[in-house]
Short mmCIF file of C-alpha atoms and ligand atoms in Angstrom, two decimals:
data_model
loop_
_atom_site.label_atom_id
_atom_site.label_comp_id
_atom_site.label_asym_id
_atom_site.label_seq_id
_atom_site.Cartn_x
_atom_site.Cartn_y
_atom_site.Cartn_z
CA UNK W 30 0.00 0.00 0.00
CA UNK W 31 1.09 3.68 -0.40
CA UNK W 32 1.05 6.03 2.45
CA UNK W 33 0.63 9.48 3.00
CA UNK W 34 0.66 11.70 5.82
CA UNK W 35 0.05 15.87 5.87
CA UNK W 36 -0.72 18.26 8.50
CA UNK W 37 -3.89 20.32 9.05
CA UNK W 38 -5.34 22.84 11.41
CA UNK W 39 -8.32 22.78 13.31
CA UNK W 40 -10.10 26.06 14.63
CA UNK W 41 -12.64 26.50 16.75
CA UNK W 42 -15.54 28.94 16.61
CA UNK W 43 -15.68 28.80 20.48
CA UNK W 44 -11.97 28.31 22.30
CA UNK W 45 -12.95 25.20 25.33
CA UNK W 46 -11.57 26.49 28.25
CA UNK W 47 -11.34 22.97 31.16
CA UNK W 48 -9.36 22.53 34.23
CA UNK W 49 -6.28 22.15 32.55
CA UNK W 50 -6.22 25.25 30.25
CA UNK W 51 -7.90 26.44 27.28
CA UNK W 52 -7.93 25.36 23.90
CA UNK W 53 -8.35 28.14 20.32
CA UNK W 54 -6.81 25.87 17.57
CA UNK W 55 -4.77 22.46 17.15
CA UNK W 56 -3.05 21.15 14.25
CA UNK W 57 -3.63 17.43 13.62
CA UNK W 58 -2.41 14.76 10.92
CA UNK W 59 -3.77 12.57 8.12
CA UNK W 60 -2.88 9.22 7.22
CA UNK W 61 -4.28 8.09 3.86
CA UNK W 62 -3.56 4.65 2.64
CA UNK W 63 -4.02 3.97 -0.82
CA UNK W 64 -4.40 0.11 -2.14
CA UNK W 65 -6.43 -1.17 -5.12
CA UNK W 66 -7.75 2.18 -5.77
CA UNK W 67 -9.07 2.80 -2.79
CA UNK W 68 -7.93 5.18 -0.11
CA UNK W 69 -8.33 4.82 3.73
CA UNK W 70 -8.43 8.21 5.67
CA UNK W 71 -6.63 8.27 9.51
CA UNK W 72 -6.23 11.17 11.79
CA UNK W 73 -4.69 12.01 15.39
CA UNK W 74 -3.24 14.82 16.99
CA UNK W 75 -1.81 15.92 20.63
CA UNK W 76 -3.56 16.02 23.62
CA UNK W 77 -2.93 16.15 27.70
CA UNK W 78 -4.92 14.12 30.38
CA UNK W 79 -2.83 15.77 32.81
CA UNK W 80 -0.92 12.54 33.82
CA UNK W 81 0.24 11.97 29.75
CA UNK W 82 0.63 14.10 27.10
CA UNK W 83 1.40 13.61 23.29
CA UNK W 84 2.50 16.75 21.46
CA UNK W 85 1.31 15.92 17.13
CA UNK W 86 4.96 16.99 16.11
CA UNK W 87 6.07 13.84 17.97
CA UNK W 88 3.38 11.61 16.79
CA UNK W 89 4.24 12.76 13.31
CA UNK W 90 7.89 11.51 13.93
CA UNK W 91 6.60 8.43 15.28
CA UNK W 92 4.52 7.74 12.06
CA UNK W 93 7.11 8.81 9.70
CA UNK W 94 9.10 6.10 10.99
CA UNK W 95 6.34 3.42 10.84
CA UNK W 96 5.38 4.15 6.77
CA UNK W 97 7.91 2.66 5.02
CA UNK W 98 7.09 -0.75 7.05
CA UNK W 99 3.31 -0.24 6.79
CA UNK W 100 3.63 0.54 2.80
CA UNK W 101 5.70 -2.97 2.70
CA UNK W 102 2.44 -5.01 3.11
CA UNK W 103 -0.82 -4.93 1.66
CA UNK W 104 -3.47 -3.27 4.01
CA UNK W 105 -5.60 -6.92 4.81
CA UNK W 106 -5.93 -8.70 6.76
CA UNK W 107 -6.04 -6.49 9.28
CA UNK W 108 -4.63 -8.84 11.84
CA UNK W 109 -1.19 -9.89 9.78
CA UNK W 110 -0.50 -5.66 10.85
CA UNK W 111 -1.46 -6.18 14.32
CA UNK W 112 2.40 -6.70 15.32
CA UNK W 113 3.63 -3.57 13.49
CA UNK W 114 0.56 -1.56 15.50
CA UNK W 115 1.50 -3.11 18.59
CA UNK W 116 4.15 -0.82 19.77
CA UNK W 117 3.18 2.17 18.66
CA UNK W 118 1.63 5.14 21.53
CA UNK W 119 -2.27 5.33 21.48
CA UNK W 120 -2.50 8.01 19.39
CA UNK W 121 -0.39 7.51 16.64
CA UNK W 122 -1.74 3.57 16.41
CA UNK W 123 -5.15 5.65 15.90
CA UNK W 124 -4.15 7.23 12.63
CA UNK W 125 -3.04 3.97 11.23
CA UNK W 126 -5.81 1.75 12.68
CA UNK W 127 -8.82 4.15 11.45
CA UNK W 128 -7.08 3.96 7.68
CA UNK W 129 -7.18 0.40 7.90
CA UNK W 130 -10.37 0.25 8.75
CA UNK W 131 -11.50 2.63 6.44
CA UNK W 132 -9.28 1.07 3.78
CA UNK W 133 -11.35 -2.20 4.70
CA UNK W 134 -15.07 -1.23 5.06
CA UNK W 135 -14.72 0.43 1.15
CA UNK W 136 -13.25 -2.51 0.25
CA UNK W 137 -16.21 -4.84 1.69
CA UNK W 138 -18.75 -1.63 0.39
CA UNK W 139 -20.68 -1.23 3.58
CA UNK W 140 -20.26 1.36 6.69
CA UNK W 141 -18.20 -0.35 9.40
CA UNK W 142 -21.44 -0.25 11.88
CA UNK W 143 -23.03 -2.38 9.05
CA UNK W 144 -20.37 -4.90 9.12
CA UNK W 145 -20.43 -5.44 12.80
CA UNK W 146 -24.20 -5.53 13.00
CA UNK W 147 -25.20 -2.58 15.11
CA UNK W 148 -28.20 -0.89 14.42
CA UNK W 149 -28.77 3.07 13.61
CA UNK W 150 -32.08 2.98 15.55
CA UNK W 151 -30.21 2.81 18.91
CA UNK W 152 -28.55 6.42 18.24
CA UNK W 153 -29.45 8.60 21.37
CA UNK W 154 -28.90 12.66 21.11
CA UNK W 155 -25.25 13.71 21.58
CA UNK W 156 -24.32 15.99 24.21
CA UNK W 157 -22.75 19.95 23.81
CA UNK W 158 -20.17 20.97 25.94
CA UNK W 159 -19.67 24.28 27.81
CA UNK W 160 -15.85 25.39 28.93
CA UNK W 161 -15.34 27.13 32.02
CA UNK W 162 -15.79 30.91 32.53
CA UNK W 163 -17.60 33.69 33.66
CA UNK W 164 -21.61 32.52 34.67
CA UNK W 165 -22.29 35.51 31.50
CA UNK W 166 -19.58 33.64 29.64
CA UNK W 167 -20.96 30.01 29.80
CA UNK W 168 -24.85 31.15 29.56
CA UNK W 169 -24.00 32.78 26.15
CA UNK W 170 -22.16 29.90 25.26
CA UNK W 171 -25.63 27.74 25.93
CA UNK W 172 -27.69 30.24 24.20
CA UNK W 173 -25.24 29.81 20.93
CA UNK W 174 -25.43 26.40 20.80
CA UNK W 175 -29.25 26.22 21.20
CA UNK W 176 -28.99 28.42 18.14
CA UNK W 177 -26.65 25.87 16.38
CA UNK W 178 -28.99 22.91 17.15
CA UNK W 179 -31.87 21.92 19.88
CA UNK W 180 -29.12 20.17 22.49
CA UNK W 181 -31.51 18.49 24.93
CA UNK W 182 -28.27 17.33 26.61
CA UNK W 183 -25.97 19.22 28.54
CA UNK W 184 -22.00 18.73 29.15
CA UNK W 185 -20.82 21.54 31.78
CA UNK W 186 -16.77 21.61 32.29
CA UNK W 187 -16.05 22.09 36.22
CA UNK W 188 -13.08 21.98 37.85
CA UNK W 189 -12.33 25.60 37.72
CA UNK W 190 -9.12 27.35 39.26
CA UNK W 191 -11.28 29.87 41.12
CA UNK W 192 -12.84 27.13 43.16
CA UNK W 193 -15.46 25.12 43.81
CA UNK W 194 -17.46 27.56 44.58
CA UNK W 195 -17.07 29.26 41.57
CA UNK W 196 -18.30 25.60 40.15
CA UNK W 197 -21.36 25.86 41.90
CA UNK W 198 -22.34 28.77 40.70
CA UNK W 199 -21.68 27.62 37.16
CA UNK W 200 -23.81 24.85 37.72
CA UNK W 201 -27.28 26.66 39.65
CA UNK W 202 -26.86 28.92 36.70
CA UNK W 203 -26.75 26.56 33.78
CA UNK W 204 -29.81 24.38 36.10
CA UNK W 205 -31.95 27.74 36.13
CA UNK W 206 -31.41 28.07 32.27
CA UNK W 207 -32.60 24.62 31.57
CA UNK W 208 -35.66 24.92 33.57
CA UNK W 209 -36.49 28.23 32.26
CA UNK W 210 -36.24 26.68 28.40
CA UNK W 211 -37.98 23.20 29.58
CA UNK W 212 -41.09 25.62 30.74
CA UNK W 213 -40.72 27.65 27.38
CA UNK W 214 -40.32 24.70 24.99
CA UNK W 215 -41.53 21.91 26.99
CA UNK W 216 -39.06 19.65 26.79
CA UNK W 217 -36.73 17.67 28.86
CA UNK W 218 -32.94 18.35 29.17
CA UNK W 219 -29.94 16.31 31.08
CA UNK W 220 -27.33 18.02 32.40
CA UNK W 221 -23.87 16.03 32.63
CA UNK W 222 -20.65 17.88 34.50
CA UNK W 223 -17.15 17.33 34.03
CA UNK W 224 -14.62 17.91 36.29
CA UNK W 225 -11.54 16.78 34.16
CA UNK W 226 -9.36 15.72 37.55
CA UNK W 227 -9.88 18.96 38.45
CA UNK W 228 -11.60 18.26 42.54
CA UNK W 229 -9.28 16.68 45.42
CA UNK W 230 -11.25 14.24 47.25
CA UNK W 231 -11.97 16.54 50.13
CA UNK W 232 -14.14 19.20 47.51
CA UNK W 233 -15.41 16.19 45.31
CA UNK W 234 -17.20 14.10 48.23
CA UNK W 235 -19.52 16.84 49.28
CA UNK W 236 -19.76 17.79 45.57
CA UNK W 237 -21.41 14.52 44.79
CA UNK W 238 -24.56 14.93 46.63
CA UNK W 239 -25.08 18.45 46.00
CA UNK W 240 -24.77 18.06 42.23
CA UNK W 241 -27.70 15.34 42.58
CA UNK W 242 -29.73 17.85 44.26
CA UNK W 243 -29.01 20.73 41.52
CA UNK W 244 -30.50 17.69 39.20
CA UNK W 245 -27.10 16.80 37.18
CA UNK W 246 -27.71 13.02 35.80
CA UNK W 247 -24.07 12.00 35.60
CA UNK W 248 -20.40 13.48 36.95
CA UNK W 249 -17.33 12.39 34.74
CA UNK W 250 -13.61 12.36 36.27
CA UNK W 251 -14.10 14.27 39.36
CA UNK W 252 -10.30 13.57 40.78
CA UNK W 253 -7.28 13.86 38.57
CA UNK W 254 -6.12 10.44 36.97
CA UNK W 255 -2.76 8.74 38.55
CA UNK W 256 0.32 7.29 36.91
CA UNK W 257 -0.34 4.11 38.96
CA UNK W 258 -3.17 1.72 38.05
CA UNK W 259 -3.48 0.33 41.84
CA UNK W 260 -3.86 4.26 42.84
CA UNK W 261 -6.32 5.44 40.57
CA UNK W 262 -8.71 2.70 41.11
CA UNK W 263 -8.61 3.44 44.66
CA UNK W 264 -9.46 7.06 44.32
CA UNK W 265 -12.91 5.93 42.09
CA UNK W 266 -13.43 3.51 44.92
CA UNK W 267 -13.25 5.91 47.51
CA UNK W 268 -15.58 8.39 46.00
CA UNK W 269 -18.12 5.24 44.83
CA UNK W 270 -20.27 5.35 47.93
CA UNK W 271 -21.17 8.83 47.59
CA UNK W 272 -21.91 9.32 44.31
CA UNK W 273 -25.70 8.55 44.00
CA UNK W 274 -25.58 10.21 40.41
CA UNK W 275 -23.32 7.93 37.45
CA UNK W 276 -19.83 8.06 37.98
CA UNK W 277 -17.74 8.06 34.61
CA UNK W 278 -14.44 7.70 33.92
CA UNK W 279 -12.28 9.27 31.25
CA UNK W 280 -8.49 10.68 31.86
CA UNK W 281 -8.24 7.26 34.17
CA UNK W 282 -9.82 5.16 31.06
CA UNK W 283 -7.59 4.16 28.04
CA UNK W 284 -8.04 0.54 26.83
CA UNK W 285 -10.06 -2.61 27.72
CA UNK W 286 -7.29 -3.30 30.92
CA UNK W 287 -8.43 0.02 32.54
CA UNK W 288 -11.84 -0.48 31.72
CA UNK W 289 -11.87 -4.57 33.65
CA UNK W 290 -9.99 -2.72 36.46
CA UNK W 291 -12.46 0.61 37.31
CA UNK W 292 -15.73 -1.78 36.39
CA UNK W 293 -16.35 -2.12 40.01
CA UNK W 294 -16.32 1.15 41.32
CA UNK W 295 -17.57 2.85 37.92
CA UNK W 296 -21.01 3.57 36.52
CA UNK W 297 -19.31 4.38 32.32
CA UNK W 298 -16.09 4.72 30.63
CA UNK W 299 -15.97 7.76 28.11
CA UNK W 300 -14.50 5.85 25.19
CA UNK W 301 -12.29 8.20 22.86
CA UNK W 302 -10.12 7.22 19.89
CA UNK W 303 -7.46 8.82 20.40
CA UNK W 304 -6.67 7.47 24.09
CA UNK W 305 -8.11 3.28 22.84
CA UNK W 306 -5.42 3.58 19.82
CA UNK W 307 -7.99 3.36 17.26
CA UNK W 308 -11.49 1.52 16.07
CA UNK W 309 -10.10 -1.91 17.07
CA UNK W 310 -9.90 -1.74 20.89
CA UNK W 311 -12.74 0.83 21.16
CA UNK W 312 -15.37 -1.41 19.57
CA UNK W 313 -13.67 -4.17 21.99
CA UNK W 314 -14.24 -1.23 25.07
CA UNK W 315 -17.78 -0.62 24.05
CA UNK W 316 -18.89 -4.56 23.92
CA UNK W 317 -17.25 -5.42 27.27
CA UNK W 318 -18.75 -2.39 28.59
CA UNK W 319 -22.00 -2.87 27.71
CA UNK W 320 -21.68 -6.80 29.05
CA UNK W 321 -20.19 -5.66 32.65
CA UNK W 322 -23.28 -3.32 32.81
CA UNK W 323 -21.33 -0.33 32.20
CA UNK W 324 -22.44 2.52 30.49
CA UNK W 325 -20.31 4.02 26.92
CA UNK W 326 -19.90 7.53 26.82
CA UNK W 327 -18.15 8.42 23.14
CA UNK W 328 -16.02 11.29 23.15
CA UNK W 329 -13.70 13.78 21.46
CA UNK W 330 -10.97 16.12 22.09
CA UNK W 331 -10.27 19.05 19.41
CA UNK W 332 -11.18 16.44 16.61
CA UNK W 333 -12.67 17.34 13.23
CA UNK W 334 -15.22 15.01 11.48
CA UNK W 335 -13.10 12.27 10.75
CA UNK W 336 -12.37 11.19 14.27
CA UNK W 337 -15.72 12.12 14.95
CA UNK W 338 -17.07 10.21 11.71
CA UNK W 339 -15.01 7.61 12.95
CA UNK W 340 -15.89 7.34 16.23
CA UNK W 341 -19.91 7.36 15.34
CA UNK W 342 -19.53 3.78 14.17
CA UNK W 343 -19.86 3.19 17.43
CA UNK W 344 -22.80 5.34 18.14
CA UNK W 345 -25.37 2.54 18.65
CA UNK W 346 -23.29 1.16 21.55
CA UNK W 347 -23.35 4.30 23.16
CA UNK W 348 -25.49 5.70 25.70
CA UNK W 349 -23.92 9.14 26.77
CA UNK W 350 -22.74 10.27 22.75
CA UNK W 351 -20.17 13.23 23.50
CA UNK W 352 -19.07 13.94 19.75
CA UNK W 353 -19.60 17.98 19.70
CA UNK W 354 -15.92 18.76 18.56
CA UNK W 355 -16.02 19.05 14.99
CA UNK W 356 -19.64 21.11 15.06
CA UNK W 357 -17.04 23.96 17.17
CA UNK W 358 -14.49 24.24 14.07
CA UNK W 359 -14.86 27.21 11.44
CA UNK W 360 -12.20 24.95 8.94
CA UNK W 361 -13.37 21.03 9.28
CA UNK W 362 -11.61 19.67 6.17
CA UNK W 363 -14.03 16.80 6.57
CA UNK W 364 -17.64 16.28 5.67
CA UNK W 365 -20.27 12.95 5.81
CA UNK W 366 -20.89 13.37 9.70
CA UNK W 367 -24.67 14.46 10.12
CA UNK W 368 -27.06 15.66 12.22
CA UNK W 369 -30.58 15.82 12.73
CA UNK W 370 -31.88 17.60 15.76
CA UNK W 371 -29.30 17.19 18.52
CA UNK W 372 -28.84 13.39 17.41
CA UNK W 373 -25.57 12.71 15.08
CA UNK W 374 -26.88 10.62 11.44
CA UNK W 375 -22.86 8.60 10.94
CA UNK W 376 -21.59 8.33 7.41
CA UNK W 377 -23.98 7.04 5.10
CA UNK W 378 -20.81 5.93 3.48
CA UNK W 379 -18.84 2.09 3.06
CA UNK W 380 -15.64 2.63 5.36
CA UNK W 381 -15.94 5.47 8.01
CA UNK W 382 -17.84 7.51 4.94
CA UNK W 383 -16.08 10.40 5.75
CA UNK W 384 -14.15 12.81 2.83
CA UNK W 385 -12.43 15.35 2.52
CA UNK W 386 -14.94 18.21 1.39
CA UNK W 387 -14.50 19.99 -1.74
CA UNK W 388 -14.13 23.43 -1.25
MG1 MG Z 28 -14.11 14.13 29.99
#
């Protein structure tokens, strides 16, 4: 196969400001494979979960290196590539194993959800995520999304350098504005928060049962992930008993290892591409996920519709969809990704279905 990889920038409309800093613009990579006449699109880029980072200038090293192996073998079957995959970090083994898989689905003509027998009709509505800020800040940031689309389902960052308190404040505010559109549109909303590691256990435990009062469904990483496996579980464990609203991880949550260990003290995993190294362990996630009664949350970081595209195969195995990233970009190179209402439509399209658009 022939391989090709270029650089591209993302912008966003809105910069995402979370517990760890705030994000205007990323630049991110694209594999294409070509084989038969048919070309498989890839993509990754850097990102920070506070206890790992990968900068995309080092993941583009990393991948440089890999192509001239990769373009020594055909791109199926998938699994005789396994061994070249296997070494490489999470993110750059994403690039490569969404090509592939890409590559694959064209070749068998059908949408990779098609192939693996899940069914569109499960799709529930995706949530839209507010960064910190001011209470002003984050309320007009609510009000322009409900512009962009009718999001029923709420993601509020937390975590904030000026405090918990400042947190709560956030939320009562963002609570008031749902109930004030549920009695003007009469409809229902969820409101999800995410602390991004942001709490220490002392200001997460009383957190808990507060947030449950204020009416959020669902809290996602509320203490900061640690290096050592052992550790981390512990600190979900400790903060299990007093969470009577779903507990999710995410920063702590990579691959199917981390997922058997925080089962037991975990309500979800928020599955993302870029941390699971690709399609192949993600769809793996999702399956023993949904068999250890877990919930799947899908998410994103600064990703543009083919990460996004991507990850929607998985859609129907999802129950918390957090793919909002590339509907926040004023230059998505990337089009097939849909939406109708606040509920994503994936790629009609055999593969992922995503292309570049023609502009
Ligand atoms: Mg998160």
């Amino acid at each position: 196969m022939r391989c090709r990889l270029s650089r591209f920038p993302l912008t966003k409309v809105v910069p995402l400001a979370i517990s760890r800093g705030t994000t205007a613009a990323v630049e991110h990579l694209l594999l294409e494979v070509e084989h038969g006449g048919l070309t498989g699109l890839g993509e990754t880029g850097g990102f920070d979960t506070g206890h790992r980072a990968y900068a995309t200038d080092a993941l583009a090293t990393e991948l440089e290196a890999l192509l001239p192996r990769l373009e020594a073998h055909d791109p199926e079957p998938l699994q005789a590539l396994e061994p070249l995959l296997a070494g490489l970090s999470p993110p750059a083994r994403c690039a490569v194993d969404l090509a592939l898989h890409d590559w694959w689905g064209q070749r068998l003509g059908q949408p990779l959800r098609r192939i693996w027998g899940l069914d569109d009709g499960a799709i529930s509505a995706t949530s839209v995520t507010l960064g910190l800020g001011s209470e002003t800040a984050v309320l007009e940031r609510l009000d322009r999304w409900w512009a962009q689309l009718p999001a029923s389902r709420i993601k509020l960052k937390l975590g904030s350098p000026e405090g918990v308190d400042h947190d709560r404040s956030l939320v009562q505010a963002v609570a008031g504005a749902l109930e004030r559109r549920r009695q003007s549109h009469g409809m229902a909303f969820e409101l999800q928060v995410d602390a991004n590691g942001g709490w220490s256990l002392e200001q997460a435990r009383p957190m808990l049962g507060w947030l449950a009062e204020q009416g959020v469904v669902l809290v996602e990483q509320p203490l900061a992930p640690l290096a050592d496996p052992e550790a981390d579980s512990a600190a979900f464990a400790a903060l299990e008993l007093d969470c009577p609203i779903a507990l999710v991880a995410d920063e702590s949550c990579w691959n199917l290892a981390d997922l058997v260990r925080l089962a037991p003290y975990v309500d979800g995993v928020n599955i993302k591409l870029l941390k699971s190294g690709g399609l192949s362990e993600a769809l793996l996630m999702a399956r023993a996920a949904r068999r250890l009664g877990l919930g799947v949350m899908l998410g994103c970081y600064s990703d543009s519709a083919l990460l996004n595209g991507a990850a929607a195969q998985l859609l129907p195995l999802t129950r918390w969809p957090d793919l909002d990233s590339h509907l926040n970009l004023v230059d998505d190179p990337f089009e097939g990704l849909g939406l109708d209402g606040d509920r994503l439509v994936p790629p009609l399209g055999a593969g992922l279905g995503v292309s570049l658009a023609r502009r």
